[in-house]
XYZ file of C-alpha atoms in Angstrom:
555
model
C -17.043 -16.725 22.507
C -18.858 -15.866 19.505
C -17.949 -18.761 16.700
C -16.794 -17.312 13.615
C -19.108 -17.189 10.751
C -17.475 -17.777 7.126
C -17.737 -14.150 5.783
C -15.741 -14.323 2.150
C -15.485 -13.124 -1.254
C -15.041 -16.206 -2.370
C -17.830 -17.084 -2.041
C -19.351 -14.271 -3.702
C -21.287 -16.033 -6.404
C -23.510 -17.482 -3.795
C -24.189 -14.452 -1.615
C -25.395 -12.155 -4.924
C -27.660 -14.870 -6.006
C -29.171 -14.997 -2.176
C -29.508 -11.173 -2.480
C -30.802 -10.846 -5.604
C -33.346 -14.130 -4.837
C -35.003 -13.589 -1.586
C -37.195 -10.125 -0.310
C -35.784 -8.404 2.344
C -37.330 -6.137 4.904
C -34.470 -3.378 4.874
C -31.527 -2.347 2.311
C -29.103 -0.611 3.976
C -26.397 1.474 1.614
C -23.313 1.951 3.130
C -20.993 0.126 4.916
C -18.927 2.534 7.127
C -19.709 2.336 10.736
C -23.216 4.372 10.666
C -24.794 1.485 8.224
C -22.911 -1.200 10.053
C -24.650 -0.260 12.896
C -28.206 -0.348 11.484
C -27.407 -3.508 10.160
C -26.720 -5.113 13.277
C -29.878 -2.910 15.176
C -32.428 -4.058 12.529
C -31.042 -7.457 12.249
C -31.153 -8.136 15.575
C -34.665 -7.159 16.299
C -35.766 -9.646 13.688
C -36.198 -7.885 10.682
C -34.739 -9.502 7.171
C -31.437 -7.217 6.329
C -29.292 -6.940 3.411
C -26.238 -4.475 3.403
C -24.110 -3.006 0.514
C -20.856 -0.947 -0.188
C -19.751 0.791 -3.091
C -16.424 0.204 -2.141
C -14.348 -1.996 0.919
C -16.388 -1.605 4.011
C -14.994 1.290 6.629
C -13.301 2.592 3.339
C -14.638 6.187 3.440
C -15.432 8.453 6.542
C -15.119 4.856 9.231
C -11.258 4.347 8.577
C -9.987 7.998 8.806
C -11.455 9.269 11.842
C -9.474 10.270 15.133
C -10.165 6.470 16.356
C -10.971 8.459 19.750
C -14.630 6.705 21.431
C -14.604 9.888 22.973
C -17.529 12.736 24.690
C -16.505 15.145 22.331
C -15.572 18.122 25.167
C -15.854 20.505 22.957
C -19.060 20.484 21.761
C -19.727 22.142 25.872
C -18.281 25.480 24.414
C -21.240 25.572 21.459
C -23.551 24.437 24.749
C -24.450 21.022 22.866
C -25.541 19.425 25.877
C -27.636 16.923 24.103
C -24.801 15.814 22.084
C -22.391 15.517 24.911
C -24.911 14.332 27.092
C -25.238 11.292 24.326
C -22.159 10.385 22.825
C -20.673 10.954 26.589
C -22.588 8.104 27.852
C -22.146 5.758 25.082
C -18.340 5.709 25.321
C -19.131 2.987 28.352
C -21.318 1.074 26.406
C -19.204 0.803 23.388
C -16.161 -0.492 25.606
C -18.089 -3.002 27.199
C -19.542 -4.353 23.135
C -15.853 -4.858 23.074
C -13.272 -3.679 25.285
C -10.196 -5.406 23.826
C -10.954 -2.910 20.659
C -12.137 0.382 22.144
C -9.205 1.093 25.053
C -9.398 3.384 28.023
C -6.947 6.167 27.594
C -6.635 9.445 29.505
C -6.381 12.125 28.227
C -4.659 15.503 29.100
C -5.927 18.775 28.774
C -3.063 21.080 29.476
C -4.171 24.766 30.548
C -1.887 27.383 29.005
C -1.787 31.469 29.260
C -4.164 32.703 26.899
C -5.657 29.603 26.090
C -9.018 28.197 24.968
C -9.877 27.228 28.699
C -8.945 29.098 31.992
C -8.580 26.673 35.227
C -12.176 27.728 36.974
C -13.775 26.658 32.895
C -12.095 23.770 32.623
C -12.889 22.491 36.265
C -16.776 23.635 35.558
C -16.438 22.086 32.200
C -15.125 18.715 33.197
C -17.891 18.586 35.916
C -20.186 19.233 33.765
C -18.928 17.115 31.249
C -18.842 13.973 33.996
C -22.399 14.567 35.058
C -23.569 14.283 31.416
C -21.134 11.579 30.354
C -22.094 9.744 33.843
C -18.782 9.150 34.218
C -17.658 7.470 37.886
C -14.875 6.252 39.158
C -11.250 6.590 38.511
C -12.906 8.317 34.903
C -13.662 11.421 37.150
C -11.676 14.749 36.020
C -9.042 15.710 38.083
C -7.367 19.370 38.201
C -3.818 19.056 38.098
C -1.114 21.781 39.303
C 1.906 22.573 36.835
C 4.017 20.566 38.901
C 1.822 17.192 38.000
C 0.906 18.121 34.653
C 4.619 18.119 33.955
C 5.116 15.017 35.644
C 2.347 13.560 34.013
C 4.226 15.228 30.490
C 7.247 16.478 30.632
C 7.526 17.642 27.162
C 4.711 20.494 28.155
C 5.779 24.190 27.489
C 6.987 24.878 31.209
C 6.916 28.795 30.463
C 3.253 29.247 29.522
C 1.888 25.771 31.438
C -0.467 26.711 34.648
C -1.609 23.513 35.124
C -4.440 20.728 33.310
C -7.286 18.999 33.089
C -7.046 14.929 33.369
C -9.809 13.098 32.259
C -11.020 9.891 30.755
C -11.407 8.978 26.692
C -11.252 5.721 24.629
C -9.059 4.858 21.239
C -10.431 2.653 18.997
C -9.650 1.528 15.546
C -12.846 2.780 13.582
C -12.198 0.196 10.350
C -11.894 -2.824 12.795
C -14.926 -1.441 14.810
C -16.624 -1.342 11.657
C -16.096 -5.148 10.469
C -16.563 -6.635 13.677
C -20.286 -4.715 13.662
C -21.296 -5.935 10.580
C -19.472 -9.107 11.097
C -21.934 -9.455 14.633
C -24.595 -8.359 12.285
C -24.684 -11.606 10.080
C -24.835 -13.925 13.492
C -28.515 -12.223 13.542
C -29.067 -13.128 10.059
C -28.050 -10.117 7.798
C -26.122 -10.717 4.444
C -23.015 -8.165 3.629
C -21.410 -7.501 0.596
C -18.868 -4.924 -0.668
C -17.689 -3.510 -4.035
C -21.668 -3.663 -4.732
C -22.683 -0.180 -5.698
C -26.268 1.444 -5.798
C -26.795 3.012 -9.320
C -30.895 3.825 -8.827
C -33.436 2.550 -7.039
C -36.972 0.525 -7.793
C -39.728 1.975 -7.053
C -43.479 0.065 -7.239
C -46.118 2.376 -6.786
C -44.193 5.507 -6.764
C -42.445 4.341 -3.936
C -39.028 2.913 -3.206
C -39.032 -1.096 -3.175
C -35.354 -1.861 -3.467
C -32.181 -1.003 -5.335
C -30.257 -1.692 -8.737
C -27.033 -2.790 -7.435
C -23.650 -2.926 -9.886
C -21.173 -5.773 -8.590
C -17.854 -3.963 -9.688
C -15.954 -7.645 -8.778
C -17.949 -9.753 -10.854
C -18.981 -6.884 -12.653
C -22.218 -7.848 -13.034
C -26.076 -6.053 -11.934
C -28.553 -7.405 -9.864
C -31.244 -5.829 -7.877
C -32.655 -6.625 -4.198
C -36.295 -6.197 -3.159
C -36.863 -4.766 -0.028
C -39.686 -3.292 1.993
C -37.671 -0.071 3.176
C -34.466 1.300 2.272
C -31.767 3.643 4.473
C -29.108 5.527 2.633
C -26.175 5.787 4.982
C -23.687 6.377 2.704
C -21.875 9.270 4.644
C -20.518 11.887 2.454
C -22.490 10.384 -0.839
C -25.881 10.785 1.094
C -26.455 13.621 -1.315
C -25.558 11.582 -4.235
C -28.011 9.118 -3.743
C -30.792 11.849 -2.916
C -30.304 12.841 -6.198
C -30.785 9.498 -8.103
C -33.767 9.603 -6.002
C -34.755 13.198 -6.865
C -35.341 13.764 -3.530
C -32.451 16.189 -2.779
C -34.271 19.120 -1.480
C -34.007 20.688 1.771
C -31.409 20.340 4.215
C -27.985 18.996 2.248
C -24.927 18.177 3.772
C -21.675 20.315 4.260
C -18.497 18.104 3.898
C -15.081 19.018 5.949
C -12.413 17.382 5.390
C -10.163 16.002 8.608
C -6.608 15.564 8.610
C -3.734 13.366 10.047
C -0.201 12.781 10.520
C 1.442 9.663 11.793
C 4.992 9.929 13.459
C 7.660 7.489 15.135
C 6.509 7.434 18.662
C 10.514 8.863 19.522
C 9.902 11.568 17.531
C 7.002 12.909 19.186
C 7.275 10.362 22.793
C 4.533 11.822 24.428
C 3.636 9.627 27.632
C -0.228 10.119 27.416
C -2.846 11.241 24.774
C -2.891 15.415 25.143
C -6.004 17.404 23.888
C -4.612 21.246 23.291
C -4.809 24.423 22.059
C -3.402 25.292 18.308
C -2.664 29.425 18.375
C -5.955 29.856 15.776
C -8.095 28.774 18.596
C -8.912 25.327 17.764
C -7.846 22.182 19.373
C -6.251 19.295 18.400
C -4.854 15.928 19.774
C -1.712 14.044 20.117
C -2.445 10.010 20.733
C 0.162 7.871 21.348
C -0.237 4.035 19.921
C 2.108 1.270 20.193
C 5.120 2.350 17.692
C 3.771 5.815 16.693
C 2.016 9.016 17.914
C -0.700 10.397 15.757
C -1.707 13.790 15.103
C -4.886 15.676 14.413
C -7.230 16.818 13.487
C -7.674 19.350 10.401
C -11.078 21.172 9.828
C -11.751 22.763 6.581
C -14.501 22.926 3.977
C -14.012 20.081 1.257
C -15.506 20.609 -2.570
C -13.155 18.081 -4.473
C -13.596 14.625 -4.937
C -14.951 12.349 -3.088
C -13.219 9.523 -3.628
C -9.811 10.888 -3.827
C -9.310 12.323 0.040
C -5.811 13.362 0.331
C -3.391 15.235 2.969
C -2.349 18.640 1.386
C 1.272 19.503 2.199
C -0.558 23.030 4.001
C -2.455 20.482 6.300
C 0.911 19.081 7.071
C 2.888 22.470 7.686
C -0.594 23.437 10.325
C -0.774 20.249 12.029
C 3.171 20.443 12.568
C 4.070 23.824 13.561
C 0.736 23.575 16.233
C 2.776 20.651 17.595
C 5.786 22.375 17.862
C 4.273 25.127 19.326
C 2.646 23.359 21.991
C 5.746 20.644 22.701
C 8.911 23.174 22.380
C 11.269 20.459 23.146
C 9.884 18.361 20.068
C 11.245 19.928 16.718
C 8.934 17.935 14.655
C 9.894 18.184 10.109
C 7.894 17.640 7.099
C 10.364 14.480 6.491
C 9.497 12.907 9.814
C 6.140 11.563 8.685
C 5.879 8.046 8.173
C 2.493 7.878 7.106
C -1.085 10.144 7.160
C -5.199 10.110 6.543
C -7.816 12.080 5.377
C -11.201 12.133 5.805
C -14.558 13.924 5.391
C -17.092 14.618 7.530
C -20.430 14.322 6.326
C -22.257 17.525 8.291
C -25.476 18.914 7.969
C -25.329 22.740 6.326
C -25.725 25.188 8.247
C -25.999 28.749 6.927
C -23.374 31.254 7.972
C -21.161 28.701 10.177
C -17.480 27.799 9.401
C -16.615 24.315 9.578
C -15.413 24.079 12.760
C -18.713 25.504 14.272
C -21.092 23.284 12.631
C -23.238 20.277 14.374
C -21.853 16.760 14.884
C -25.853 16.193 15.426
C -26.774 13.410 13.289
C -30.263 13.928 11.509
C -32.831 11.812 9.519
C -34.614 12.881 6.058
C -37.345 10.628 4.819
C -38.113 11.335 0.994
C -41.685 11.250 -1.185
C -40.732 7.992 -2.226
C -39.659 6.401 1.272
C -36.137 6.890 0.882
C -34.684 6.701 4.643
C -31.533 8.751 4.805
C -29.481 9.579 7.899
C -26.102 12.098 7.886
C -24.234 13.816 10.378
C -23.151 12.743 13.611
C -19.890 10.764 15.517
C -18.405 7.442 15.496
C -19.200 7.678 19.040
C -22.725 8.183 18.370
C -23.348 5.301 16.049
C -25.167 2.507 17.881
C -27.935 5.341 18.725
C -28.036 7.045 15.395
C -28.805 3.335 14.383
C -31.108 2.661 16.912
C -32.997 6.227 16.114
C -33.470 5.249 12.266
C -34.436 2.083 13.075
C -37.302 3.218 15.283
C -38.404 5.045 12.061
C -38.358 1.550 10.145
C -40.046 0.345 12.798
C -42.875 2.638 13.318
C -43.786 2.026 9.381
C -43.484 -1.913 9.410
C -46.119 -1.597 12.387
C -48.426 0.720 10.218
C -47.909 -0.646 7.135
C -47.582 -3.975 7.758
C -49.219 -4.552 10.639
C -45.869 -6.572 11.720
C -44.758 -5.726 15.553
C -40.672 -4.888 16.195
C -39.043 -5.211 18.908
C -37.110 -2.287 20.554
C -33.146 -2.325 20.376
C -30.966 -3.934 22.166
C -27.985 -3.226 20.967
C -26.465 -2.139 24.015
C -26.573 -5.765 25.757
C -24.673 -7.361 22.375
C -21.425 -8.077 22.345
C -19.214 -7.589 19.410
C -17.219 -10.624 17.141
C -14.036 -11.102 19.281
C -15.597 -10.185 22.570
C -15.027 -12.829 25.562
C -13.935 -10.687 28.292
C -16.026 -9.669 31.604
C -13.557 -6.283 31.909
C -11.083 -4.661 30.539
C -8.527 -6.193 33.126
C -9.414 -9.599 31.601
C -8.043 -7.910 28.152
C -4.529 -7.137 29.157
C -4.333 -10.780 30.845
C -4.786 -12.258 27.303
C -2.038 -9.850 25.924
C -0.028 -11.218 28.356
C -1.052 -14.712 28.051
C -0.533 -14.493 24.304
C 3.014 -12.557 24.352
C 4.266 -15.602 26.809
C 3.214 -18.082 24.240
C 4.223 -16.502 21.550
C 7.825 -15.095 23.136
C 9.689 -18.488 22.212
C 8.896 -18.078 18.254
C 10.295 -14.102 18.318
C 7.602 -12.138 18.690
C 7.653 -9.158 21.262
C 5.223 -7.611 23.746
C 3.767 -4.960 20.769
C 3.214 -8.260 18.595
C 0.964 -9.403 21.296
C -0.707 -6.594 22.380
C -1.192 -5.469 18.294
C -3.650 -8.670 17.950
C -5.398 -8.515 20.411
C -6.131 -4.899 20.347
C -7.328 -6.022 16.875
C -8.817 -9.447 17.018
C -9.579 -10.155 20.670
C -10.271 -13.885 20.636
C -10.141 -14.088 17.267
C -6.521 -14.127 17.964
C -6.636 -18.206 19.228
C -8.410 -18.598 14.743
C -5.072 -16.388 13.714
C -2.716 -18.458 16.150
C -4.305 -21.699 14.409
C -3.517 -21.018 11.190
C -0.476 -19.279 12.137
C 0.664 -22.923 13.369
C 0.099 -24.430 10.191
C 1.503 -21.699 8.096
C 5.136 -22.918 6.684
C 7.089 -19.848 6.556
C 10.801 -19.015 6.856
C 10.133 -15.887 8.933
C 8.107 -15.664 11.730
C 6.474 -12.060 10.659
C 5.591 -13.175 7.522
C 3.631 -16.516 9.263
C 1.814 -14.195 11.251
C 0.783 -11.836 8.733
C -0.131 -14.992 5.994
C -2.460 -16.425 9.004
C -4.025 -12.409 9.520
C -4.738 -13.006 5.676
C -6.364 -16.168 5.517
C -8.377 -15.243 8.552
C -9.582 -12.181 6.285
C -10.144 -13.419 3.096
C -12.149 -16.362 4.995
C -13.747 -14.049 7.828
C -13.566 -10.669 6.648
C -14.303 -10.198 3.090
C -10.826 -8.993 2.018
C -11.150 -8.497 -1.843
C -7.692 -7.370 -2.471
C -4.133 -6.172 -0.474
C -5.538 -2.726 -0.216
C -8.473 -4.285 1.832
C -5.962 -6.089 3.960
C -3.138 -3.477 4.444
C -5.152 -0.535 5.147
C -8.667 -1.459 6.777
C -8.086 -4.672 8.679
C -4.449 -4.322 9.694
C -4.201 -0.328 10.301
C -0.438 -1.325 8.854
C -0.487 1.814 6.100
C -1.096 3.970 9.586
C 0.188 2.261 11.702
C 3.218 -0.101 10.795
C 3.945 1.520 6.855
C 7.503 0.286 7.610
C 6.081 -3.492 7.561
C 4.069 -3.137 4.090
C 7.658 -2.734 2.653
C 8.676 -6.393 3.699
C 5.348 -8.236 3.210
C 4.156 -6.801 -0.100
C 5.588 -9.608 -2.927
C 4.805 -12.787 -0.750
C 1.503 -11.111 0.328
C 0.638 -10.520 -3.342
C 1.853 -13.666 -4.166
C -0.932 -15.167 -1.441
C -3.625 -13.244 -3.756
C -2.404 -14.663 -6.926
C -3.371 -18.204 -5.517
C -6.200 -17.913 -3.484
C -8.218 -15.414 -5.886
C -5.939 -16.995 -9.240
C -5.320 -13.739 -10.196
C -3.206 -13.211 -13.408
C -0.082 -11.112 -13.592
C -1.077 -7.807 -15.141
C -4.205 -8.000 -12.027
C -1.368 -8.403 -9.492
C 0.660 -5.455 -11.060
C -2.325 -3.564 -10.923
C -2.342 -4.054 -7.324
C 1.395 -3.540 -6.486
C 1.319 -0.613 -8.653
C -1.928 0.860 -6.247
C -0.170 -0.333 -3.169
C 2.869 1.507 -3.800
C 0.797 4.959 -4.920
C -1.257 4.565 -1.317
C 2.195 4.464 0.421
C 4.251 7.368 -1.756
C 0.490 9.332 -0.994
C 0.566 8.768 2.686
C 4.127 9.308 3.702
C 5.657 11.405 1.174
C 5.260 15.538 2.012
C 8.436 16.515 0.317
C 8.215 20.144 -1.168
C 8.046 18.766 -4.841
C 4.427 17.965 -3.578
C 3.229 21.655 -3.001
């Protein structure tokens, strides 16, 4: 197993003064899954990398995605073979970089009168979509009758149902796919840091040779030298174009993505179901551990940025397609425990809505040098960072005269990866539920940190052992904590609640119990003062009346 490298805020001091000290080959802005990805590519062909993020890492687009690894079927209706072709493919390789993180799931595709797909479509489409995926196997589609659908779902609209599609797809959690990238990243030498934001760039010779970086923790500047720089900031790609007066061209078209989390008996679906909402679209129902999730949304986005938030009209769509497609399920505005938004960071496309436009990721290389890359899927992200690494590449040899290897990403396993197969993963849930059965815990307990940590889980289970609390829960979730402040540069609860627990998503319920003594963990490890701790509870509170709260007062 991969040995866990020391990866903390608190030692902050020391990793600014490394970054502001040395010359690196490559800068990369952003640290959402895209530039987590070209860290770990660049860094582990051998060149020198430094990373940075205006905010938490995974905190933008790479926490509020569907968390589907998935082929992206319905880019075969636009005939985006390329792009199904690629991300279709990939979904193996990402599982096997770490297949206690990104799960097999199947998924349904239920085939309705007057519905997006007729039977002899979907069949074509599926084989289609297999041949380009390469999918073999049990992953193969199969055409089901009513009969099966229906025992495959029972809570399928028997009236209009003529039978489905079954075929293979992945969950993941994107924000925990994120860190353990750029975690894997640093065991090939890069440095990471977040809450380090890019206000303008240097530039020697008229060309860009690093960045001015403000650290909003010590709240300090510094700049890093660098041969080459890549902007993969997501939606702020533009932003940054601009600093560099380089925004010309192609620009990017933002949608925003919305979704709603439920108690899994409120919506107890037995499978994940991709289907048809009555405007023509599709959306997907995912069940995971004590919820079922709901999405997505797909609308043009001109706000702000940095405030993403679920309107209660997204809510009242995303519901009543639900209900239309699951008439037994009666699904209300006051059964949502929790929600996300997100935007997409698209290329523009004249005259297309947002539903129509590209997931193709694409590459703009300013006057200056400035490497920026948009677009594109989570599923996508290990090639869109090989791709702009090639470009790196290509100028190091020419300008440099210095020789890169090619990527290898594919063969490099991610932090927490130690299993052959997948079947290896559910042994260790197992394993770890029977230890842990005798102190209180229950099956979900297991399988949650696992599914999150891998074998990370035996660090967590250590300090778990020496934690001294009264409750069992609250052990487990100080030990999560220590392993994050230590491992996974947690800066402050929102950090830790929302990005490397999933519990705002996925668990709100437990934020409830574990807020004060959680805080109270922050106060001593970072010696925070009181009004910086109210600060906090005062946020963490907001981020939960924001997420769960749709009641009419809100429209």
């Amino acid at each position: 197993m991969i040995k866990d490298i020391r990866f903390s805020n608190l030692d902050r001091k020391k990793t600014v003064d490394k970054l502001s000290k040395e010359v690196f080959d490559l800068v990369v802005i952003g640290g959402g899954i895209t530039g987590g990805g070209i860290a770990l590519d660049a860094a582990s062909r051998g060149l020198k990398v430094a990373l940075v993020e205006k905010n938490d890492f995974a905190s933008g687009t790479s926490s509020k995605s569907t968390k589907l690894i998935h082929g992206g079927l319905r880019y075969l209706k636009q005939f985006d073979f390329w792009l199904v072709k690629e991300v279709g493919s990939e979904r193996a390789i990402v599982h096997n970089l770490a297949p206690h993180l990104v799960l097999p799931e199947k998924m349904l595709l239920p085939l309705i009168e007057n519905g997006s797909y007729g039977k002899w479509l979907t069949s074509i489409g599926l084989k289609v979509y297999d041949i380009l995926a390469q999918v073999t196997g049990d992953d193969k589609r199969k055409m089901l009758e009513k009969k099966e659908a229906l025992k495959l779902e029972p809570l399928l609209p028997k009236k209009i149902l003529k039978g489905a599609g079954y075929y293979a797809e992945y969950r993941t959690d994107d924000a925990r796919l994120t860190m353990e990238t750029i975690k894997t990243s640093l065991h090939h030498g890069a440095i990471a840091l977040n809450y380090a934001e890019v206000k303008d760039f240097i530039y020697e010779e008229d060309m860009v040779a690093g960045v001015k970086v403000k650290d909003t923790v010590l709240d300090t500047e510094f700049t890093i030298a660098s041969k080459y720089v890549i902007s993969a900031a997501g939606p702020w790609v533009d932003e940054l174009r601009g600093i560099n007066n380089s925004k010309k061209g192609k620009r990017l078209h933002l949608t925003k993505g919305v979704h709603l989390v439920f108690p899994y008996e409120k919506l107890p679906i037995k499978q994940s179901v991709y289907f048809d909402i009555p405007d023509g679209r599709m959306m997907f129902a995912i069940p995971r551990g004590k919820i079922t999730y709901i999405g997505t949304t797909d609308t043009n986005f001109n706000e702000n940025k940095d405030s993403v938030k679920t309107d209660v009209a997204d809510a009242i769509y995303l519901i009543s397609a639900v209900n239309n497609m699951f008439p037994k399920i009666n699904l209300e505005m006051e059964d949502i425990i929790s929600s996300w938004a997100g935007l997409r960071p698209l290329i523009h496309e004249e005259g297309k809505s947002a539903s129509e436009l590209s997931r193709k990721d694409e590459i703009f290389t300013s006057d200056t040098g400035l490497i920026s890359i948009a677009g594109g899927k989570l599923t996508g992200y290990r090639k869109m960072a090989e791709r702009v690494v090639n470009r790196v590449a290509k100028k190091m040899e020419e300008e440099y005269g210095i020789s890169v290897k090619d990527s290898d990403t594919e063969h490099i396993p991610l932090c927490g990866n130690d299993f052959k197969k997948y079947k290896y993963v559910k042994k260790y849930i197992a394993e770890i539920q029977e230890r842990l059965a005798p102190e209180g815990f229950s099956k979900y307990d297991a399988w949650y940190l696992v599914t999150n940590y891998g074998k990370q889980t035996e660090t967590i289970l250590q300090y778990y052992a020496k934690q001294k609390a009264d409750d069992h829960m609250l052990g487990m979730a100080k030990a999560e904590l220590k392993f994050a402040i230590e491992n996974e540069m947690v800066q402050t609860p929102m950090d830790f609640f929302i990005r490397r627990t999933g519990r705002l998503y996925f668990d709100i319920d437990s934020i409830r119990s574990l807020m004060e003594p959680i805080l109270a963990e922050f106060r001593t490890v970072f010696k925070l003062n009181d009004e910086v701790i109210n600060t906090y509870r005062e946020t963490l509170e907001r981020e939960m009346e924001e997420h769960s709260n749709f009641s009419l007062d809100r429209i």
